[in-house]
Amino acid sequence: MARSGKPTQASWTGRHPTMGTGLVSYEDSISPEFYELEREAIFRRAWLHVGRIEELPRKGSFFTKDLDVAKTSLIVTRGLDGRVRAFHNVCRHRGNKLLWGETPRDETRGTCREFMCKYHGWRYGLDGALKFVLQEEEYFDFDKADFPLVPVHCEVWEGFVFVNLADEPGQSLLEFLGPMVRGLEGYPFHLFTERYAFKADLLSNWKIFLDAFQEYYHAPILHSQQQVPSLRSFQNGFKVPHFQMDGPHRLISTGGWKGVPRHMTPPDQMYPIEHATGSGLLGPWERPDIPALDPADLPAGINPGGLDPWSISNFQIFPNFVILLYERGWYLTYQYWPTSHGTHRWEMSYHFPPARNASERIRHEVTAVVSKEAGLQDAGTLDGTQLGLESRVIDGFPLCDQEVTVRHLHAVVDEWVRSYLRDGQEVPA
Amino acid sequence: MSSSMLPDGFADCEPFAAKWCIPTEAARYAERLNSTMAEMQLFYDAMFPRVPGAMAHLDRFPLHELPERELNLLHLVYSLIMVSLPVEVWKQPRVIDSGTAYFDRHLEPAP
């Protein structure tokens, strides 16, 4: 007898037949051996977002980015020629970490004309060239030109700075991003200079938290309190109306909480703080007065399903970067940096056009506070999931069609690792 | 010369100023976790009705040139936002179901 349920050909999952609809193993999130493979197969081959161009406002601006997953630290800087470059943060003399904050374990940032090693005073230009060696005459057959900082491939797209740690990347950044992600091009990211940044050290594999933010099936249950008590129900689900996959990347697009944008909810269905300030989880009720943020003028790739109403497009950029755009005229980013097979460092930033008065700033604050608290609920499940997986009681998990993005991420990770094991060179298209 | 922390017209909020005029989110969150629900309810009941008036008052000044007492008032509104979900939703200082998670806000606009 045929099993009842959704036919695969009519499902989001069925559009990607290579993924199948079978049970999914989470061995990729609990195996230390798999983590070692991921470091090489994914984090040393994919393009990784490391910062925004606004963090390098002038010639000589720099920041360091410590990448535990690749066992390295980077210096990202804007040179005297205005060009953005990245280098391994390692002095060519005796291998000391060149720049750090309070301790060698801390990142740092600032503006300078040269980078000087704290150990013996070797100095490097913003282009990585070795400029000064203390007592150079004491060295043997020595030419400073032979000892520049070790460069890292670095490209800027829409103000997002990406690096690639491969000797020779298999794809350019634009090829890697592909048409779906590049559908964001033209969004006025440069106007969003008011930023709130958070970080956390979390007790799960990096992919477990990605999974938590790449489906909304969990929303009515884990975030049930987003509804006022009279409307709360554990029986009603949440159906995302548009999923899309392109290469290793994913897109989730929706109309908002249960399809209704929060700012259009009747006041008696809001919490008092939302109604009093005109702001909440999905942003201030009023969109900034910036023509480029009018949905009619947005790049078509931002709401590719043409949803109406449309509230959120959530771009999951492989491997560990998320850009989430809100129809209310702001965006946030998530990034997940593995620190071991069972832990990761997480970063989140809210980006708004600068508040022009106290009321606007207060509305941004409401969104940054309320949204963080929903995020804490998502993060609250992580170590429980990691513990459950590591018990190894279960080796196959069913994922529904609303979790197609979860299935896709694990399939892509598996594909990259397999490709690496096959030949160690090829990056899948 | 007034010795109040808040602008004229907000004297009823003055009893809460010493505890809740806090400039950073990290410190406001810590104060929330260190406070009882009774303390937060008292502050909320006094401050919540003053939010529209505070926003209107503060909007009379350039955001980046707020006088000291106006800056205190802005920080007091931020603290009202910080306690609003415990009072309105969670009924406890911590976020329900947040487990061991803790997010550190390490960068924010000023004011």
mmCIF file of C-alpha atoms in Angstrom, chain A residues 194-200 202-203 209 222 225 271-273 276-277 346 348 355-359 361-363 365-366 368-370 372-373 375-377 379-381 383, chain B residues 25 28-29 32 44 48 51-52 55 58-59 63-64 74 77-78 80-82 84-86 88-90 95-109 111:
data_model
loop_
_atom_site.group_PDB
_atom_site.id
_atom_site.type_symbol
_atom_site.label_atom_id
_atom_site.label_comp_id
_atom_site.label_asym_id
_atom_site.label_seq_id
_atom_site.Cartn_x
_atom_site.Cartn_y
_atom_site.Cartn_z
ATOM 1 C CA GLU A 194 24.640 51.619 12.538
ATOM 2 C CA ARG A 195 25.741 48.249 13.829
ATOM 3 C CA TYR A 196 25.093 46.084 16.871
ATOM 4 C CA ALA A 197 27.444 43.094 17.132
ATOM 5 C CA PHE A 198 27.178 40.034 19.353
ATOM 6 C CA LYS A 199 29.322 36.977 19.861
ATOM 7 C CA ALA A 200 28.955 33.766 21.802
ATOM 8 C CA LEU A 202 28.331 27.732 21.972
ATOM 9 C CA LEU A 203 28.346 24.056 22.862
ATOM 10 C CA PHE A 209 23.188 26.239 14.877
ATOM 11 C CA LEU A 222 10.263 27.077 20.382
ATOM 12 C CA GLN A 225 5.794 33.286 23.170
ATOM 13 C CA TYR A 271 3.049 43.007 23.199
ATOM 14 C CA PRO A 272 2.779 46.439 24.867
ATOM 15 C CA ILE A 273 6.433 47.342 24.230
ATOM 16 C CA ALA A 276 4.360 51.676 22.488
ATOM 17 C CA THR A 277 7.568 52.005 20.466
ATOM 18 C CA TRP A 346 29.082 32.534 16.769
ATOM 19 C CA MET A 348 25.694 38.157 14.854
ATOM 20 C CA ALA A 355 19.177 56.702 13.533
ATOM 21 C CA ARG A 356 18.390 60.370 12.915
ATOM 22 C CA ASN A 357 16.848 60.949 16.317
ATOM 23 C CA ALA A 358 16.300 59.249 19.676
ATOM 24 C CA SER A 359 12.992 57.649 18.632
ATOM 25 C CA ARG A 361 17.482 54.721 17.908
ATOM 26 C CA ILE A 362 14.976 53.447 20.514
ATOM 27 C CA ARG A 363 13.155 51.453 17.819
ATOM 28 C CA GLU A 365 17.170 49.027 20.299
ATOM 29 C CA VAL A 366 13.788 47.280 20.656
ATOM 30 C CA ALA A 368 18.065 44.376 18.749
ATOM 31 C CA VAL A 369 16.806 43.344 22.210
ATOM 32 C CA VAL A 370 13.692 41.395 21.200
ATOM 33 C CA LYS A 372 18.400 38.665 20.527
ATOM 34 C CA GLU A 373 16.025 37.030 22.978
ATOM 35 C CA GLY A 375 18.032 33.988 19.213
ATOM 36 C CA LEU A 376 18.809 32.916 22.777
ATOM 37 C CA GLN A 377 15.954 30.434 22.525
ATOM 38 C CA ALA A 379 20.846 28.806 20.919
ATOM 39 C CA GLY A 380 19.312 27.248 24.020
ATOM 40 C CA THR A 381 18.593 24.009 22.182
ATOM 41 C CA ASP A 383 23.953 21.689 23.588
ATOM 42 C CA GLU B 25 23.372 46.701 26.839
ATOM 43 C CA ARG B 28 21.635 46.480 31.434
ATOM 44 C CA TYR B 29 21.301 42.749 30.798
ATOM 45 C CA ARG B 32 18.158 42.557 34.730
ATOM 46 C CA TYR B 44 8.098 48.972 34.352
ATOM 47 C CA PHE B 48 6.191 52.328 30.582
ATOM 48 C CA VAL B 51 7.915 56.139 26.974
ATOM 49 C CA PRO B 52 5.951 58.148 24.367
ATOM 50 C CA MET B 55 10.619 59.836 22.904
ATOM 51 C CA LEU B 58 14.351 63.445 23.304
ATOM 52 C CA ASP B 59 13.511 64.071 19.658
ATOM 53 C CA LEU B 63 20.790 62.585 18.897
ATOM 54 C CA HIS B 64 24.537 63.058 19.153
ATOM 55 C CA LEU B 74 17.529 57.693 26.909
ATOM 56 C CA VAL B 77 14.201 53.994 28.114
ATOM 57 C CA TYR B 78 16.768 51.396 27.011
ATOM 58 C CA LEU B 80 12.633 49.763 30.095
ATOM 59 C CA ILE B 81 13.111 47.883 26.823
ATOM 60 C CA MET B 82 15.480 45.511 28.625
ATOM 61 C CA SER B 84 9.891 44.646 28.999
ATOM 62 C CA LEU B 85 10.119 41.023 27.854
ATOM 63 C CA PRO B 86 10.671 39.651 31.375
ATOM 64 C CA GLU B 88 5.354 41.138 29.456
ATOM 65 C CA VAL B 89 6.371 37.716 28.199
ATOM 66 C CA TRP B 90 8.827 35.577 30.153
ATOM 67 C CA VAL B 95 14.668 34.085 28.572
ATOM 68 C CA ILE B 96 12.588 30.908 28.762
ATOM 69 C CA ASP B 97 14.299 27.926 27.118
ATOM 70 C CA SER B 98 17.582 29.742 26.594
ATOM 71 C CA GLY B 99 19.546 26.954 28.289
ATOM 72 C CA THR B 100 23.224 27.729 28.697
ATOM 73 C CA ALA B 101 23.257 30.302 25.856
ATOM 74 C CA TYR B 102 24.634 33.787 26.490
ATOM 75 C CA PHE B 103 25.234 36.408 23.799
ATOM 76 C CA ASP B 104 27.738 39.170 24.483
ATOM 77 C CA ARG B 105 26.904 42.473 22.746
ATOM 78 C CA HIS B 106 30.393 43.822 22.167
ATOM 79 C CA LEU B 107 29.610 46.608 19.710
ATOM 80 C CA GLU B 108 26.733 49.088 19.691
ATOM 81 C CA PRO B 109 26.049 52.632 18.544
ATOM 82 C CA PRO B 111 24.304 56.934 22.395
#
